Amino acid sequence: MDTFMRAAIDEARAGLAEGGIPIGAVLVHEGRIIGRGHNRRVQQGSAIRHGEMDALENAGRLPARVYRESVLYTTLSPCAMCSGAILLYGIPRVVIGENQTFLGEEDLLRGRGVVLDVRQDETCIALMRDFIAAHPGLWNEDIGAT
């Protein structure tokens, strides 16, 4: 496992430890993490604070070229909201920990030219499988199913 996916998993674990949903992400530019985050919907009572959105927010306002030169690492396949942000900011590559427990808008991203690298990482899969089994209602709320 590479350093950046490990950092995203660390973020997912931090979210779980805070009582939230274990999804983490890091934004990497020129080999350096410039934004990290995890799902904080529960912790902050937020409608939008998914892991990817939190990492982007924590990166702060950046020049457009920085996004276009960055890679987003996320532990789970990006949902429609997070995929929209990826497209809006022109992030060209996304490394996805897994898409077995949830398949996001990967076809949309690929169709718009985003390069996806899906790892099927066992740690990412186990984090989500265990969470979904223990908290199905919260999970369904997070993905807009209820």
PDB file of C-alpha atoms in Angstrom:
ATOM      1  CA  MET A   1       0.000   0.000   0.000  1.00  0.00           C
ATOM      2  CA  ASP A   2       1.330   3.428  -0.860  1.00  0.00           C
ATOM      3  CA  THR A   3       1.791   6.329   1.537  1.00  0.00           C
ATOM      4  CA  PHE A   4      -1.130   8.355   0.212  1.00  0.00           C
ATOM      5  CA  MET A   5      -3.717   5.570   0.409  1.00  0.00           C
ATOM      6  CA  ARG A   6      -2.430   4.820   3.913  1.00  0.00           C
ATOM      7  CA  ALA A   7      -3.034   8.499   4.798  1.00  0.00           C
ATOM      8  CA  ALA A   8      -6.594   8.277   3.435  1.00  0.00           C
ATOM      9  CA  ILE A   9      -7.191   5.130   5.518  1.00  0.00           C
ATOM     10  CA  ASP A  10      -5.818   6.921   8.591  1.00  0.00           C
ATOM     11  CA  GLU A  11      -8.376   9.660   7.942  1.00  0.00           C
ATOM     12  CA  ALA A  12     -11.161   7.067   7.619  1.00  0.00           C
ATOM     13  CA  ARG A  13     -10.156   5.541  10.943  1.00  0.00           C
ATOM     14  CA  ALA A  14     -10.113   8.995  12.547  1.00  0.00           C
ATOM     15  CA  GLY A  15     -13.674   9.564  11.376  1.00  0.00           C
ATOM     16  CA  LEU A  16     -14.778   6.232  12.808  1.00  0.00           C
ATOM     17  CA  ALA A  17     -13.072   7.016  16.134  1.00  0.00           C
ATOM     18  CA  GLU A  18     -15.040  10.300  16.260  1.00  0.00           C
ATOM     19  CA  GLY A  19     -18.333   8.418  15.825  1.00  0.00           C
ATOM     20  CA  GLY A  20     -18.613   9.120  12.113  1.00  0.00           C
ATOM     21  CA  ILE A  21     -18.544   7.199   8.863  1.00  0.00           C
ATOM     22  CA  PRO A  22     -15.139   5.679   7.993  1.00  0.00           C
ATOM     23  CA  ILE A  23     -14.349   7.321   4.675  1.00  0.00           C
ATOM     24  CA  GLY A  24     -11.143   9.294   4.233  1.00  0.00           C
ATOM     25  CA  ALA A  25      -9.410  11.197   1.473  1.00  0.00           C
ATOM     26  CA  VAL A  26      -6.246  13.135   0.719  1.00  0.00           C
ATOM     27  CA  LEU A  27      -5.476  15.580  -2.078  1.00  0.00           C
ATOM     28  CA  VAL A  28      -1.923  15.229  -3.382  1.00  0.00           C
ATOM     29  CA  HIS A  29      -0.018  17.784  -5.440  1.00  0.00           C
ATOM     30  CA  GLU A  30       3.535  17.218  -6.657  1.00  0.00           C
ATOM     31  CA  GLY A  31       4.018  14.285  -4.288  1.00  0.00           C
ATOM     32  CA  ARG A  32       2.813  16.135  -1.179  1.00  0.00           C
ATOM     33  CA  ILE A  33      -0.487  15.995   0.699  1.00  0.00           C
ATOM     34  CA  ILE A  34      -2.074  19.434   0.494  1.00  0.00           C
ATOM     35  CA  GLY A  35      -5.485  18.524   1.917  1.00  0.00           C
ATOM     36  CA  ARG A  36      -6.738  15.699   4.083  1.00  0.00           C
ATOM     37  CA  GLY A  37     -10.150  14.916   5.442  1.00  0.00           C
ATOM     38  CA  HIS A  38     -12.736  12.391   6.477  1.00  0.00           C
ATOM     39  CA  ASN A  39     -16.494  12.118   6.483  1.00  0.00           C
ATOM     40  CA  ARG A  40     -17.732  14.553   9.146  1.00  0.00           C
ATOM     41  CA  ARG A  41     -21.461  14.601   8.449  1.00  0.00           C
ATOM     42  CA  VAL A  42     -22.300  13.129  11.850  1.00  0.00           C
ATOM     43  CA  GLN A  43     -19.687  15.032  13.834  1.00  0.00           C
ATOM     44  CA  GLN A  44     -20.543  18.438  12.336  1.00  0.00           C
ATOM     45  CA  GLY A  45     -24.221  17.915  11.525  1.00  0.00           C
ATOM     46  CA  SER A  46     -23.240  18.644   7.932  1.00  0.00           C
ATOM     47  CA  ALA A  47     -25.126  17.905   4.747  1.00  0.00           C
ATOM     48  CA  ILE A  48     -22.000  17.862   2.572  1.00  0.00           C
ATOM     49  CA  ARG A  49     -18.912  16.923   4.589  1.00  0.00           C
ATOM     50  CA  HIS A  50     -18.037  13.654   2.826  1.00  0.00           C
ATOM     51  CA  GLY A  51     -14.375  12.612   2.997  1.00  0.00           C
ATOM     52  CA  GLU A  52     -13.501  14.032  -0.410  1.00  0.00           C
ATOM     53  CA  MET A  53     -15.331  17.295   0.265  1.00  0.00           C
ATOM     54  CA  ASP A  54     -13.594  17.611   3.637  1.00  0.00           C
ATOM     55  CA  ALA A  55     -10.171  17.080   2.046  1.00  0.00           C
ATOM     56  CA  LEU A  56     -10.924  19.746  -0.576  1.00  0.00           C
ATOM     57  CA  GLU A  57     -12.187  22.162   2.073  1.00  0.00           C
ATOM     58  CA  ASN A  58      -9.142  21.554   4.242  1.00  0.00           C
ATOM     59  CA  ALA A  59      -6.839  22.173   1.263  1.00  0.00           C
ATOM     60  CA  GLY A  60      -8.291  25.655   1.119  1.00  0.00           C
ATOM     61  CA  ARG A  61      -8.709  27.907  -1.879  1.00  0.00           C
ATOM     62  CA  LEU A  62      -6.150  26.979  -4.522  1.00  0.00           C
ATOM     63  CA  PRO A  63      -5.278  28.175  -8.027  1.00  0.00           C
ATOM     64  CA  ALA A  64      -7.107  26.202 -10.714  1.00  0.00           C
ATOM     65  CA  ARG A  65      -3.852  24.750 -12.046  1.00  0.00           C
ATOM     66  CA  VAL A  66      -3.124  23.076  -8.692  1.00  0.00           C
ATOM     67  CA  TYR A  67      -6.337  21.031  -8.884  1.00  0.00           C
ATOM     68  CA  ARG A  68      -5.567  20.140 -12.511  1.00  0.00           C
ATOM     69  CA  GLU A  69      -2.155  18.806 -11.400  1.00  0.00           C
ATOM     70  CA  SER A  70      -3.418  16.908  -8.334  1.00  0.00           C
ATOM     71  CA  VAL A  71      -4.470  13.373  -7.490  1.00  0.00           C
ATOM     72  CA  LEU A  72      -7.294  12.621  -5.079  1.00  0.00           C
ATOM     73  CA  TYR A  73      -6.979   9.467  -2.980  1.00  0.00           C
ATOM     74  CA  THR A  74     -10.212   8.254  -1.404  1.00  0.00           C
ATOM     75  CA  THR A  75     -11.051   5.096   0.498  1.00  0.00           C
ATOM     76  CA  LEU A  76     -14.422   4.675  -1.244  1.00  0.00           C
ATOM     77  CA  SER A  77     -15.819   5.211  -4.742  1.00  0.00           C
ATOM     78  CA  PRO A  78     -16.951   8.872  -4.982  1.00  0.00           C
ATOM     79  CA  CYS A  79     -20.661   9.651  -4.806  1.00  0.00           C
ATOM     80  CA  ALA A  80     -22.424  12.058  -7.193  1.00  0.00           C
ATOM     81  CA  MET A  81     -21.659  15.103  -5.016  1.00  0.00           C
ATOM     82  CA  CYS A  82     -17.960  14.327  -4.652  1.00  0.00           C
ATOM     83  CA  SER A  83     -17.665  13.366  -8.316  1.00  0.00           C
ATOM     84  CA  GLY A  84     -19.175  16.725  -9.213  1.00  0.00           C
ATOM     85  CA  ALA A  85     -16.482  18.491  -7.194  1.00  0.00           C
ATOM     86  CA  ILE A  86     -13.777  16.389  -8.869  1.00  0.00           C
ATOM     87  CA  LEU A  87     -15.116  17.434 -12.277  1.00  0.00           C
ATOM     88  CA  LEU A  88     -15.676  21.062 -11.284  1.00  0.00           C
ATOM     89  CA  TYR A  89     -12.072  21.484 -10.197  1.00  0.00           C
ATOM     90  CA  GLY A  90     -10.615  19.389 -12.996  1.00  0.00           C
ATOM     91  CA  ILE A  91      -8.839  16.830 -10.825  1.00  0.00           C
ATOM     92  CA  PRO A  92      -7.448  14.465 -13.477  1.00  0.00           C
ATOM     93  CA  ARG A  93      -6.817  11.301 -11.441  1.00  0.00           C
ATOM     94  CA  VAL A  94      -8.560   9.580  -8.543  1.00  0.00           C
ATOM     95  CA  VAL A  95      -7.181   6.592  -6.656  1.00  0.00           C
ATOM     96  CA  ILE A  96     -10.058   4.672  -5.071  1.00  0.00           C
ATOM     97  CA  GLY A  97      -9.565   2.290  -2.156  1.00  0.00           C
ATOM     98  CA  GLU A  98     -12.589   0.179  -3.052  1.00  0.00           C
ATOM     99  CA  ASN A  99     -15.898   0.130  -4.891  1.00  0.00           C
ATOM    100  CA  GLN A 100     -17.366  -3.162  -3.668  1.00  0.00           C
ATOM    101  CA  THR A 101     -19.436  -1.768  -0.796  1.00  0.00           C
ATOM    102  CA  PHE A 102     -20.529   1.281  -2.820  1.00  0.00           C
ATOM    103  CA  LEU A 103     -20.128   2.034  -6.511  1.00  0.00           C
ATOM    104  CA  GLY A 104     -20.212   5.765  -7.039  1.00  0.00           C
ATOM    105  CA  GLU A 105     -20.182   7.802 -10.228  1.00  0.00           C
ATOM    106  CA  GLU A 106     -17.178   6.110 -11.790  1.00  0.00           C
ATOM    107  CA  ASP A 107     -18.754   5.949 -15.252  1.00  0.00           C
ATOM    108  CA  LEU A 108     -19.417   9.697 -15.148  1.00  0.00           C
ATOM    109  CA  LEU A 109     -15.841  10.417 -14.097  1.00  0.00           C
ATOM    110  CA  ARG A 110     -14.335   8.133 -16.746  1.00  0.00           C
ATOM    111  CA  GLY A 111     -16.667   9.582 -19.365  1.00  0.00           C
ATOM    112  CA  ARG A 112     -15.313  13.038 -18.578  1.00  0.00           C
ATOM    113  CA  GLY A 113     -11.697  11.896 -18.881  1.00  0.00           C
ATOM    114  CA  VAL A 114     -10.786  11.322 -15.227  1.00  0.00           C
ATOM    115  CA  VAL A 115      -8.324   8.450 -14.797  1.00  0.00           C
ATOM    116  CA  LEU A 116      -9.456   6.071 -12.045  1.00  0.00           C
ATOM    117  CA  ASP A 117      -7.276   3.558 -10.236  1.00  0.00           C
ATOM    118  CA  VAL A 118      -9.477   1.222  -8.171  1.00  0.00           C
ATOM    119  CA  ARG A 119      -7.390  -0.736  -5.672  1.00  0.00           C
ATOM    120  CA  GLN A 120      -9.936  -3.053  -3.939  1.00  0.00           C
ATOM    121  CA  ASP A 121      -7.915  -2.594  -0.760  1.00  0.00           C
ATOM    122  CA  GLU A 122      -8.918  -5.122   1.907  1.00  0.00           C
ATOM    123  CA  THR A 123      -8.617  -2.587   4.742  1.00  0.00           C
ATOM    124  CA  CYS A 124     -10.961  -0.173   2.969  1.00  0.00           C
ATOM    125  CA  ILE A 125     -13.442  -2.954   2.232  1.00  0.00           C
ATOM    126  CA  ALA A 126     -13.410  -4.227   5.828  1.00  0.00           C
ATOM    127  CA  LEU A 127     -13.864  -0.728   7.286  1.00  0.00           C
ATOM    128  CA  MET A 128     -16.999  -0.156   5.220  1.00  0.00           C
ATOM    129  CA  ARG A 129     -18.451  -3.675   5.505  1.00  0.00           C
ATOM    130  CA  ASP A 130     -18.171  -3.571   9.294  1.00  0.00           C
ATOM    131  CA  PHE A 131     -19.595  -0.058   9.491  1.00  0.00           C
ATOM    132  CA  ILE A 132     -22.541  -0.771   7.165  1.00  0.00           C
ATOM    133  CA  ALA A 133     -23.395  -3.949   9.110  1.00  0.00           C
ATOM    134  CA  ALA A 134     -23.330  -2.064  12.416  1.00  0.00           C
ATOM    135  CA  HIS A 135     -25.028   1.174  11.237  1.00  0.00           C
ATOM    136  CA  PRO A 136     -27.195   0.532   8.145  1.00  0.00           C
ATOM    137  CA  GLY A 137     -29.517   3.479   8.824  1.00  0.00           C
ATOM    138  CA  LEU A 138     -26.678   5.959   9.133  1.00  0.00           C
ATOM    139  CA  TRP A 139     -25.030   4.582   6.015  1.00  0.00           C
ATOM    140  CA  ASN A 140     -28.257   4.860   4.002  1.00  0.00           C
ATOM    141  CA  GLU A 141     -28.664   8.447   5.176  1.00  0.00           C
ATOM    142  CA  ASP A 142     -25.116   9.282   4.098  1.00  0.00           C
ATOM    143  CA  ILE A 143     -25.612   8.025   0.545  1.00  0.00           C
ATOM    144  CA  GLY A 144     -29.104   9.508   0.236  1.00  0.00           C
ATOM    145  CA  ALA A 145     -30.968   6.202   0.323  1.00  0.00           C
ATOM    146  CA  THR A 146     -33.361   7.202   3.125  1.00  0.00           C
TER     147      THR A 146
END
